[in-house]
Coordinates of C-alpha atoms and ligand atoms in Angstrom, one line a residue:
X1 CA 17.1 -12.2 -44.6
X2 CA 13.1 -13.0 -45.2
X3 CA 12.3 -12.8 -48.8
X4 CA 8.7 -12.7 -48.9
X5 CA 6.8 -12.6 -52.1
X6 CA 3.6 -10.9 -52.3
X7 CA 1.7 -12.7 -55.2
X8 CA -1.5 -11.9 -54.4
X9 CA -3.9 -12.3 -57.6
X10 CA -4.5 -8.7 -57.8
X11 CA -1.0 -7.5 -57.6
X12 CA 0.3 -10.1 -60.4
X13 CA -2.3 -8.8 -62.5
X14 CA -1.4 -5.3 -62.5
X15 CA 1.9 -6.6 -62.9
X16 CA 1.5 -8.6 -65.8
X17 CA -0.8 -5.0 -67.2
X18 CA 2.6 -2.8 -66.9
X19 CA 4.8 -6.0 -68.4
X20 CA 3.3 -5.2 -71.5
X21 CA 4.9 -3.9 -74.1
X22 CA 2.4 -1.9 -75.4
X23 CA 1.4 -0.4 -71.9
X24 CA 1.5 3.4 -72.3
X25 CA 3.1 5.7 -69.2
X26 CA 0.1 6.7 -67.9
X27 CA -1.5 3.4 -67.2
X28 CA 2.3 2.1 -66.3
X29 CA 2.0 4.7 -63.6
X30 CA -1.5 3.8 -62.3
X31 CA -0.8 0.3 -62.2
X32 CA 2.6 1.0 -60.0
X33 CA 0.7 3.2 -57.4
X34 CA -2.5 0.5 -57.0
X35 CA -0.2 -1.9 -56.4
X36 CA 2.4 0.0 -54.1
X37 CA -0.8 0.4 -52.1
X38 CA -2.0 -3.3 -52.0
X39 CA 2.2 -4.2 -51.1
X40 CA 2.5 -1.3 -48.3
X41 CA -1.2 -2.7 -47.1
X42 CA 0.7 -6.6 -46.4
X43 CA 3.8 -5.4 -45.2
X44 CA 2.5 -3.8 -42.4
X45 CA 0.2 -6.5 -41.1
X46 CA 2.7 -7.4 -38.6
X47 CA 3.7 -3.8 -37.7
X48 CA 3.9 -3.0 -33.7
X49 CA 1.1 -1.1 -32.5
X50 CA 0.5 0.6 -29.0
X51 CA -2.9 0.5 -27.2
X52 CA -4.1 4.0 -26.7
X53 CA -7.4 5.2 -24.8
X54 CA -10.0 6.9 -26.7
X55 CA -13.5 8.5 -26.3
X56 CA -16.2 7.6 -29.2
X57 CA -19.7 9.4 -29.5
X58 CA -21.2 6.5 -27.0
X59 CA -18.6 5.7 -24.8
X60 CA -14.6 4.5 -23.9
X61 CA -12.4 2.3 -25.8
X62 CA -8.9 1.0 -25.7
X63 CA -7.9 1.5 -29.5
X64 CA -4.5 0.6 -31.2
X65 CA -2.3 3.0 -32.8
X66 CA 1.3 2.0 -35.1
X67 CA 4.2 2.3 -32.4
X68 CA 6.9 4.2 -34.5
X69 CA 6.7 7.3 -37.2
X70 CA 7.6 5.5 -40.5
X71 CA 10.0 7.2 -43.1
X72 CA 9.6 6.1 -46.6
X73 CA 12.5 5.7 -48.6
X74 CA 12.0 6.0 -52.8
X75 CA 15.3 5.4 -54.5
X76 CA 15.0 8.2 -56.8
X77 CA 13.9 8.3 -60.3
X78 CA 12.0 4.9 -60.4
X79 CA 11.3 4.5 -56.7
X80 CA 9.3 7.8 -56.7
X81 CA 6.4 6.0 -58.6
X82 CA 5.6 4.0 -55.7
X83 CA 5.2 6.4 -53.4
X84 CA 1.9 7.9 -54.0
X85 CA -0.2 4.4 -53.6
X86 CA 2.1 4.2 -50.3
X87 CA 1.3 7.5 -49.0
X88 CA -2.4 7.3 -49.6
X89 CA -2.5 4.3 -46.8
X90 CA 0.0 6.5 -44.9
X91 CA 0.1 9.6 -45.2
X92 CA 1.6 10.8 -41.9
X93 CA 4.8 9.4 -42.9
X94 CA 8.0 11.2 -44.4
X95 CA 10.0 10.7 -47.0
X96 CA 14.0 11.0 -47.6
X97 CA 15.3 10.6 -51.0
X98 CA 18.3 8.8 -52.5
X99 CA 19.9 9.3 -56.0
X100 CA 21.2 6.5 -57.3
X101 CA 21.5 5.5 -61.3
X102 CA 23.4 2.8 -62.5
X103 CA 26.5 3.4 -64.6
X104 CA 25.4 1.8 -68.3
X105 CA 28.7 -0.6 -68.4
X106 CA 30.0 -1.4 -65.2
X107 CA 26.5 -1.6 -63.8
X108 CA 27.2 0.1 -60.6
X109 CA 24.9 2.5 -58.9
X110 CA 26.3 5.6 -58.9
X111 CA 25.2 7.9 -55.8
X112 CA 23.7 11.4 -56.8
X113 CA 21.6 13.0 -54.0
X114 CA 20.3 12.1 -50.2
X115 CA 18.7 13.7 -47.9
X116 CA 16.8 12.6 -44.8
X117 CA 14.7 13.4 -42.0
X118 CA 16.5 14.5 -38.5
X119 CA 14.9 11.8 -36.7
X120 CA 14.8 9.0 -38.8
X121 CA 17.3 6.7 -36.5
X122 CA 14.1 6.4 -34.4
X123 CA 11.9 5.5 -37.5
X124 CA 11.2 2.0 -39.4
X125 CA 12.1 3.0 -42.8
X126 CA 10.8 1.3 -45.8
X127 CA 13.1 1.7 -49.2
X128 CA 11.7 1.4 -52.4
X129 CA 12.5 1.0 -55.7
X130 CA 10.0 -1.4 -58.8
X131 CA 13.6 -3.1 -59.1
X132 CA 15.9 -5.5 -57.9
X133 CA 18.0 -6.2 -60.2
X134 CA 22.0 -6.9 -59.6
X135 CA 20.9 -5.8 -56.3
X136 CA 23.7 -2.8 -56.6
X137 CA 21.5 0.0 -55.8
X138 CA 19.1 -1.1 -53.2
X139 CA 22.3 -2.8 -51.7
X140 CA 24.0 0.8 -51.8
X141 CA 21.1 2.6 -50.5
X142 CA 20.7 0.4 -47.8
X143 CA 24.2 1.5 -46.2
X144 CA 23.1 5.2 -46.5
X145 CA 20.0 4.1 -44.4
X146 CA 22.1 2.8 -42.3
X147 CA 24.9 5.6 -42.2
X148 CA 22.2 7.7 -41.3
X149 CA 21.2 5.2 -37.8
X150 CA 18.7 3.2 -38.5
X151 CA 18.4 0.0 -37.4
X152 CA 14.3 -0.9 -38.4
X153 CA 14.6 -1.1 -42.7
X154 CA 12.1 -3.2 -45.2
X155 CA 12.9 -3.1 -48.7
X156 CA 9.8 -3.5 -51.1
X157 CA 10.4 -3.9 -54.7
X158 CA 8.1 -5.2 -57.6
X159 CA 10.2 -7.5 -59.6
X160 CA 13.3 -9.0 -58.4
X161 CA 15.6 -11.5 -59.9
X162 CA 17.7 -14.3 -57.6
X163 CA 21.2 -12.3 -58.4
X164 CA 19.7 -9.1 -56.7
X165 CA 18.2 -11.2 -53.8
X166 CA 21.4 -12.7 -53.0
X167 CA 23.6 -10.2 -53.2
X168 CA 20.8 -8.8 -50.5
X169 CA 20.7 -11.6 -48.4
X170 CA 24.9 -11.8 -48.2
X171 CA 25.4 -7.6 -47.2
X172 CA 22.0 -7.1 -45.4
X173 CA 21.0 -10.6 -44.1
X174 CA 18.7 -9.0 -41.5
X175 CA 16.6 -7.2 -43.4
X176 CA 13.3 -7.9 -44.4
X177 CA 12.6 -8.2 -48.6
X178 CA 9.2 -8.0 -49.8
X179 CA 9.0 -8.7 -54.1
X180 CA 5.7 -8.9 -56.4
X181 CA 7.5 -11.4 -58.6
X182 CA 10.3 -13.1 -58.2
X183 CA 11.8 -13.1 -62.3
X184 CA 13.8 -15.9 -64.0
X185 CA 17.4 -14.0 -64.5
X186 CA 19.2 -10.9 -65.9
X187 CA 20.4 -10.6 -69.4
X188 CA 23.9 -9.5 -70.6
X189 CA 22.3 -5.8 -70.2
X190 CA 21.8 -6.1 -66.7
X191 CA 17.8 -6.0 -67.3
X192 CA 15.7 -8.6 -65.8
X193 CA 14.1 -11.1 -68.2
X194 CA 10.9 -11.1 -68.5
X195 CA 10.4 -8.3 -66.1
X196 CA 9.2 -5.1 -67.7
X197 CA 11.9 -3.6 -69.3
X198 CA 13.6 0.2 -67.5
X199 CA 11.0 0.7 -64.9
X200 CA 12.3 4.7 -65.1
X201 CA 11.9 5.0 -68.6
X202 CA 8.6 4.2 -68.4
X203 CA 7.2 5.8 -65.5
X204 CA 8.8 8.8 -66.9
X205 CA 8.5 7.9 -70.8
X206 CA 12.0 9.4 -71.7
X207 CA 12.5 6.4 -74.1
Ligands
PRP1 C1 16.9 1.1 -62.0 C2 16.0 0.7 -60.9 C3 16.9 0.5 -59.8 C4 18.1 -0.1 -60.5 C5 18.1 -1.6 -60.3 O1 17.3 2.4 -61.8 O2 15.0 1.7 -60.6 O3 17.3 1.6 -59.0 O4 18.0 0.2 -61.9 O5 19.3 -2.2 -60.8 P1 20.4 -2.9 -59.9 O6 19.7 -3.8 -59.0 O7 21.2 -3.6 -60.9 O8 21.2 -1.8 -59.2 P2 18.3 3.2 -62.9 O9 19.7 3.0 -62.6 O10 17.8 2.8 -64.3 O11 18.0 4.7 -62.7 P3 16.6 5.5 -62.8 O12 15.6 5.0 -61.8 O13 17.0 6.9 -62.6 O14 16.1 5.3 -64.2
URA2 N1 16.5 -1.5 -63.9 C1 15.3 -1.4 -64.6 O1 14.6 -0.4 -64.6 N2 14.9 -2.6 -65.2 C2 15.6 -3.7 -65.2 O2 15.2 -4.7 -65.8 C3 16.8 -3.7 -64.5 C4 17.2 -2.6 -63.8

């Protein structure tokens, strides 16, 4: 598995902005979409493109266009707050859903809803989700991805902890893991320390 970690200085500074305690929903929100954008925009640098001919106002070219249709993948609730800064760099994509929320003692995700796009087999699906934390859910959510086919699958989350990153790298040690930060550990709670406390919660402000 590639664990890459995006700490560009403008993405750690919108991330240390929604760390804060104090940090209201709404610029919690804002500060998740800016920098699902900047992530999405490094991720696919090394995407496969196809050359395709084209006509311009003053002449021909041979332009580039990305190979495959790509199907984003939010792992539903807190994964749905990335997916606006993702879908404003490409918006041609779909987008299949999975329910997962993690039972409160046992800590394991607990599967609710999911529903995909016919042809996503054929797609390179990116899942995402702010956090990796025991690594349960995105683990989980990964085998429906691949239940449903397909072979191509990122995962991009925004704070990740070494458990969750393991547990990763031992059931899906092909994939491709791209983190904003890369956290110290989780505490007895299951919550990554320092991180930024239930990444749901706060998008959605039910706490
Ligand atoms: C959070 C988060 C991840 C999961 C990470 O979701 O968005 O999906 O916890 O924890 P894990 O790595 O230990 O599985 P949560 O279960 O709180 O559900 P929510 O998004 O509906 O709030
Ligand atoms: N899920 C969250 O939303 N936050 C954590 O710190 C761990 C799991």
């Amino acid at each position: 598995m590639g664990l890459i970690i995006l700490d560009h200085p403008l993405i750690t500074d919108k991330l240390t902005r929604m760390r804060k305690v104090e940090t209201n929903s709404k610029d919690f929100r804002e500060n998740l979409n800016e920098i699902s954008q900047l992530m999405v925009y490094e991720i696919f640098r090394d995407v496969e493109t196809i050359d395709i001919k084209i006509k311009t106002p003053v002449g021909k070219t041979v332009g580039k266009k990305i190979k495959k249709p790509v199907v984003l993948v939010p792992i539903i609730r807190a994964g749905l707050g990335m997916i606006h800064g993702i879908v404003s760099l490409l918006p041609s994509c779909k987008i299949a859903h999975i329910g997962l929320y993690r039972n409160e003692e046992t800590l394991q995700p607990v599967k609710y809803y999911a529903k995909a796009p016919d042809d996503i087999a054929r797609c390179t699906v990116v899942v995402v989700d702010p956090m990796l934390a025991t690594g349960g859910s995105a683990s989980a959510a990964i085998d429906i991805v691949k239940e449903w086919g397909v072979k191509d699958i990122k995962f991009v989350c925004l704070v990740a902890v070494p458990e969750g990153v393991k547990l990763l790298a031992n059931n899906h040690p092909e994939i491709d893991v791209y983190v904003g930060a890369l956290d110290e550990k989780l505490n007895e709670k299951g919550y990554i320390v320092p991180g930024l406390g239930d990444a749901g919660d706060r998008i959605y402000g039910t706490k």
